[in-house]
Amino acid sequence: MSFAGDVKTELCRTPLSRRCCAQAEAYGTLLYCNTFQSGEARIVTENEAFAQRLPVLFKKAFKLTFDRLPQRGGKQVFSITSPEKLAVIYQSFGTDPGALALHVNFAVLEESCCRASFLRGAFLAGGSVTDPQKGYHLELATSHHSVSREVLALMRELDQEPKSAQRKGNTVIYFKQSEKIEDFLTCIGAPLSAMEVMNAKLERDLRGKVNRRVNCDAANLDKAVEAAMAQVEAIRRLEREGKLITLPDKLREVAALRLAHPEDTLAQLAQRCDPPITKSALNHRLRKLVELGRE
Ligand SMILES: [Zn+2]
């Protein structure tokens, strides 16, 4: 299953204990589902857990059953067309089926438990989220523009800061940052999925750090190899010009060791001296050799 599917399955494990919350979740579902008009409420889903939850949800919220239930193997379509049932639904949200534009009735979302339930319903019906291994994007899409604007305000009240955009006749509310996606998922009842987003982020950050470290080490290695080559070149020139034998013992010892072990690191070469010397002493002598070689 996709990550979005996993999130919805986790959300559907939230118990339907309070009627106020069941109504709020159904409300969010209806405002973000395929069709919610005066003549029909139609919810289409691919998610098995949501398909199983819907009849229970509507029973708990409105004591209603769907007029159309999914056919076996077909698309999961749930629909209510009976005018009496629709009237019950609209009344519970304080509007009537003839309303021109739908609005969020904040009066039915006063309790914080209900607000979270409302957003859960909205996400189950009209939400999607990208696999955090591939990127960070969570969105809620509805064709009711004023609803989207009001949901945006509701989310800001809950200290969430989503962005908003128009797309193909829909208004989309979205998050692009992993922390905000985590907060939203935790708020609506998917803390395990939120944890997955967090882990994906940590892993990605760590991998980035390791890559930078490797690149940095490679650059340092290149520099060390370059320096050793310059040292060998300088020592050879001193040798050719007969200057090497005129140098003090300490410098001649280091020169001989460098020629014999051109790939040694400074630490390794310092250990080969007799007696061993410090890295900085070695570095000093090598620099002297390079200097003399240049003259
Ligand atoms: Zn509630």
XYZ file of C-alpha atoms and ligand atoms in Angstrom:
296
model
C 0.000 0.000 0.000
C 1.105 3.586 -0.578
C 2.195 5.756 2.348
C -1.019 7.784 1.963
C -2.964 4.512 2.169
C -1.100 3.561 5.350
C -1.898 6.950 6.878
C -5.609 6.551 6.111
C -5.622 3.040 7.515
C -4.025 4.332 10.718
C -6.570 7.165 10.939
C -9.411 4.666 10.637
C -8.217 2.925 13.789
C -9.286 6.007 15.783
C -12.299 4.893 17.839
C -15.655 6.523 17.127
C -16.553 7.127 20.746
C -18.194 10.563 20.906
C -21.113 11.546 18.746
C -19.897 15.168 18.438
C -16.629 13.903 16.949
C -18.369 11.450 14.625
C -20.469 14.307 13.263
C -17.398 16.489 12.857
C -15.535 13.733 11.011
C -18.539 13.123 8.735
C -18.739 16.880 8.163
C -15.096 17.033 7.067
C -15.636 13.973 4.887
C -18.648 15.518 3.151
C -17.000 18.889 2.525
C -13.953 17.152 0.990
C -15.623 14.224 -0.810
C -16.446 13.871 -4.496
C -19.959 15.323 -4.425
C -21.886 17.135 -1.720
C -24.828 18.928 -3.306
C -28.475 19.448 -2.536
C -29.437 16.253 -4.387
C -26.618 13.886 -3.493
C -23.735 13.135 -1.189
C -21.282 10.801 -2.887
C -18.030 9.555 -1.412
C -15.553 7.596 -3.526
C -12.495 5.974 -1.977
C -9.840 3.407 -2.774
C -8.995 2.840 0.859
C -10.408 -0.362 2.328
C -10.266 0.816 5.955
C -12.099 4.051 5.114
C -14.690 2.077 3.135
C -15.332 -0.023 6.226
C -15.476 3.001 8.504
C -17.944 5.079 6.462
C -21.164 3.138 7.235
C -20.247 3.035 10.941
C -19.363 6.732 10.918
C -22.644 7.826 9.324
C -24.638 5.563 11.604
C -22.953 7.066 14.682
C -23.161 10.653 13.397
C -26.658 10.788 11.867
C -28.220 7.340 12.524
C -28.326 7.008 8.742
C -27.468 4.332 6.191
C -26.153 4.894 2.671
C -28.544 4.509 -0.266
C -25.782 3.093 -2.395
C -22.967 0.891 -1.141
C -19.918 -0.316 -3.105
C -20.324 -3.293 -5.414
C -17.940 -6.140 -4.900
C -14.709 -5.608 -6.846
C -15.865 -2.270 -8.233
C -15.033 1.271 -7.198
C -15.812 2.035 -3.576
C -18.742 4.398 -4.069
C -21.005 5.425 -1.187
C -23.988 7.615 -1.907
C -26.998 9.186 -0.223
C -29.751 10.547 -2.489
C -32.829 10.353 -0.296
C -34.047 13.962 0.353
C -35.066 13.100 3.936
C -31.614 11.746 4.790
C -29.884 14.707 3.146
C -32.098 17.084 5.113
C -31.010 15.402 8.365
C -27.359 15.800 7.382
C -27.687 19.445 6.357
C -29.682 20.284 9.468
C -27.071 18.845 11.777
C -24.569 21.270 10.265
C -26.963 24.204 10.550
C -27.488 24.713 6.817
C -30.182 23.666 4.358
C -29.791 21.653 1.160
C -30.647 24.738 -0.929
C -27.595 26.732 0.243
C -25.723 28.199 -2.747
C -22.223 27.880 -1.386
C -21.138 25.617 1.427
C -19.451 27.089 4.450
C -17.811 25.622 7.488
C -20.126 26.023 10.449
C -17.686 26.765 13.251
C -20.454 26.383 15.832
C -20.324 22.586 15.382
C -16.521 22.606 15.718
C -16.123 24.330 19.063
C -14.480 21.475 20.924
C -10.863 20.736 20.066
C -11.661 17.001 19.846
C -14.183 17.838 17.115
C -11.744 20.030 15.182
C -9.216 17.220 14.958
C -12.012 14.846 13.915
C -13.169 17.290 11.239
C -9.666 17.501 9.753
C -9.364 13.707 9.896
C -12.586 13.380 7.869
C -11.353 15.983 5.384
C -8.064 14.140 4.945
C -9.729 10.727 4.587
C -11.985 12.036 1.804
C -9.851 14.659 0.056
C -6.326 14.317 1.358
C -3.114 12.833 0.099
C 0.463 12.668 1.295
C 3.698 11.790 -0.493
C 5.922 8.946 0.709
C 8.458 10.738 2.962
C 11.273 8.708 1.363
C 10.527 10.623 -1.851
C 9.636 14.066 -0.554
C 7.457 16.109 1.760
C 4.006 17.053 0.558
C 0.604 16.745 2.218
C -2.553 18.270 0.834
C -6.306 18.622 1.230
C -8.294 19.354 -1.924
C -11.921 20.452 -2.252
C -14.040 22.043 -4.968
C -15.748 24.275 -2.372
C -13.566 27.394 -2.381
C -15.100 29.119 0.626
C -14.767 25.890 2.610
C -11.070 25.749 1.822
C -10.598 29.335 2.946
C -12.396 28.652 6.202
C -10.501 25.419 6.850
C -7.276 27.365 6.347
C -8.421 29.769 9.085
C -9.352 26.830 11.320
C -5.917 25.280 10.870
C -4.194 28.564 11.655
C -6.150 28.667 14.893
C -4.633 25.268 15.645
C -1.152 26.773 15.091
C -0.703 25.063 11.745
C 0.509 27.164 8.853
C -0.440 25.532 5.580
C -0.241 27.221 2.194
C -3.060 27.442 -0.319
C -3.303 27.187 -4.107
C -5.821 26.744 -6.925
C -5.615 23.646 -9.094
C -8.002 22.425 -11.799
C -11.111 23.869 -10.195
C -10.047 22.732 -6.738
C -8.667 24.724 -3.870
C -5.737 22.951 -2.288
C -4.336 23.432 1.192
C -0.861 21.980 1.501
C 2.244 21.521 3.620
C 5.787 21.163 2.232
C 7.803 20.903 5.432
C 8.328 17.620 7.227
C 7.777 19.095 10.730
C 4.433 20.584 9.699
C 3.336 17.327 8.123
C 4.308 15.527 11.344
C 2.276 17.995 13.433
C -0.766 17.688 11.193
C -0.673 13.879 11.133
C -0.278 13.748 14.912
C -3.171 16.183 15.359
C -5.625 14.171 13.225
C -4.741 10.806 14.791
C -1.835 9.286 12.844
C 1.143 9.536 15.248
C 2.844 6.419 13.854
C 2.816 7.849 10.342
C 4.127 11.125 11.760
C 7.004 9.158 13.279
C 7.750 7.634 9.884
C 8.004 11.107 8.367
C 10.362 12.101 11.167
C 12.559 9.030 10.700
C 12.740 9.565 6.944
C 13.852 13.139 7.571
C 16.529 12.087 10.093
C 17.817 9.428 7.738
C 17.970 11.850 4.830
C 19.776 14.476 6.919
C 22.273 11.897 8.148
C 22.932 10.623 4.641
C 23.535 14.199 3.497
C 25.982 14.726 6.332
C 27.873 11.514 5.513
C 28.109 12.481 1.842
C 29.450 15.907 2.696
C 31.974 14.303 5.042
C 33.121 11.847 2.373
C 33.536 14.645 -0.168
C 35.473 16.655 2.371
C 37.759 13.702 3.220
C 38.378 13.112 -0.483
C 39.356 16.752 -0.933
C 41.754 16.538 2.006
C 43.254 13.365 0.615
C 43.813 15.048 -2.758
C 45.605 17.878 -1.000
C 47.831 15.461 0.945
C 48.768 13.564 -2.237
C 49.551 16.826 -4.015
C 51.777 17.965 -1.147
C 53.662 14.640 -1.078
C 54.265 14.883 -4.833
C 55.683 18.381 -4.457
C 57.970 17.132 -1.682
C 59.264 14.238 -3.764
C 59.885 16.537 -6.704
C 61.825 19.036 -4.563
C 63.946 16.291 -2.980
C 64.805 14.827 -6.422
C 65.897 18.213 -7.640
C 68.130 18.710 -4.575
C 69.585 15.288 -5.271
C 70.231 16.064 -8.959
C 71.880 19.341 -8.135
C 74.094 17.680 -5.530
C 72.669 19.801 -2.736
C 71.073 17.011 -0.784
C 74.334 15.642 0.666
C 75.210 19.112 1.967
C 72.088 19.311 4.124
C 71.942 18.559 7.864
C 71.325 14.926 8.931
C 67.778 15.636 10.109
C 66.733 16.941 6.698
C 68.534 14.175 4.822
C 66.800 11.526 6.954
C 63.360 12.985 6.185
C 64.210 13.329 2.487
C 65.251 9.679 2.256
C 62.117 8.527 4.082
C 59.848 10.591 1.820
C 61.462 9.176 -1.329
C 61.098 5.647 0.028
C 57.481 6.141 1.175
C 55.826 8.714 -1.088
C 52.318 7.557 -0.093
C 52.764 7.805 3.668
C 50.712 10.275 5.649
C 52.554 12.768 7.806
C 51.759 10.690 10.893
C 53.149 7.512 9.327
C 56.272 9.225 8.100
C 56.889 10.876 11.474
C 56.828 7.429 13.087
C 59.496 6.154 10.688
C 62.054 8.742 11.861
C 64.661 7.531 14.289
C 63.738 8.477 16.945
C 60.119 9.224 15.932
C 59.317 12.939 15.733
C 56.077 14.906 15.952
C 53.916 15.588 12.919
C 54.588 19.296 13.166
C 58.363 18.780 13.364
C 58.150 16.565 10.277
C 55.979 19.066 8.485
C 58.510 21.766 9.275
C 61.382 19.748 7.812
C 59.427 18.820 4.684
C 58.515 22.430 4.111
C 62.175 23.365 4.437
C 63.090 20.755 1.813
C 60.448 22.073 -0.610
C 61.721 25.595 -0.052
C 65.332 24.625 -0.706
C 64.282 22.662 -3.792
C 62.649 25.738 -5.248
C 65.790 27.897 -4.932
Zn -15.875 16.046 19.762
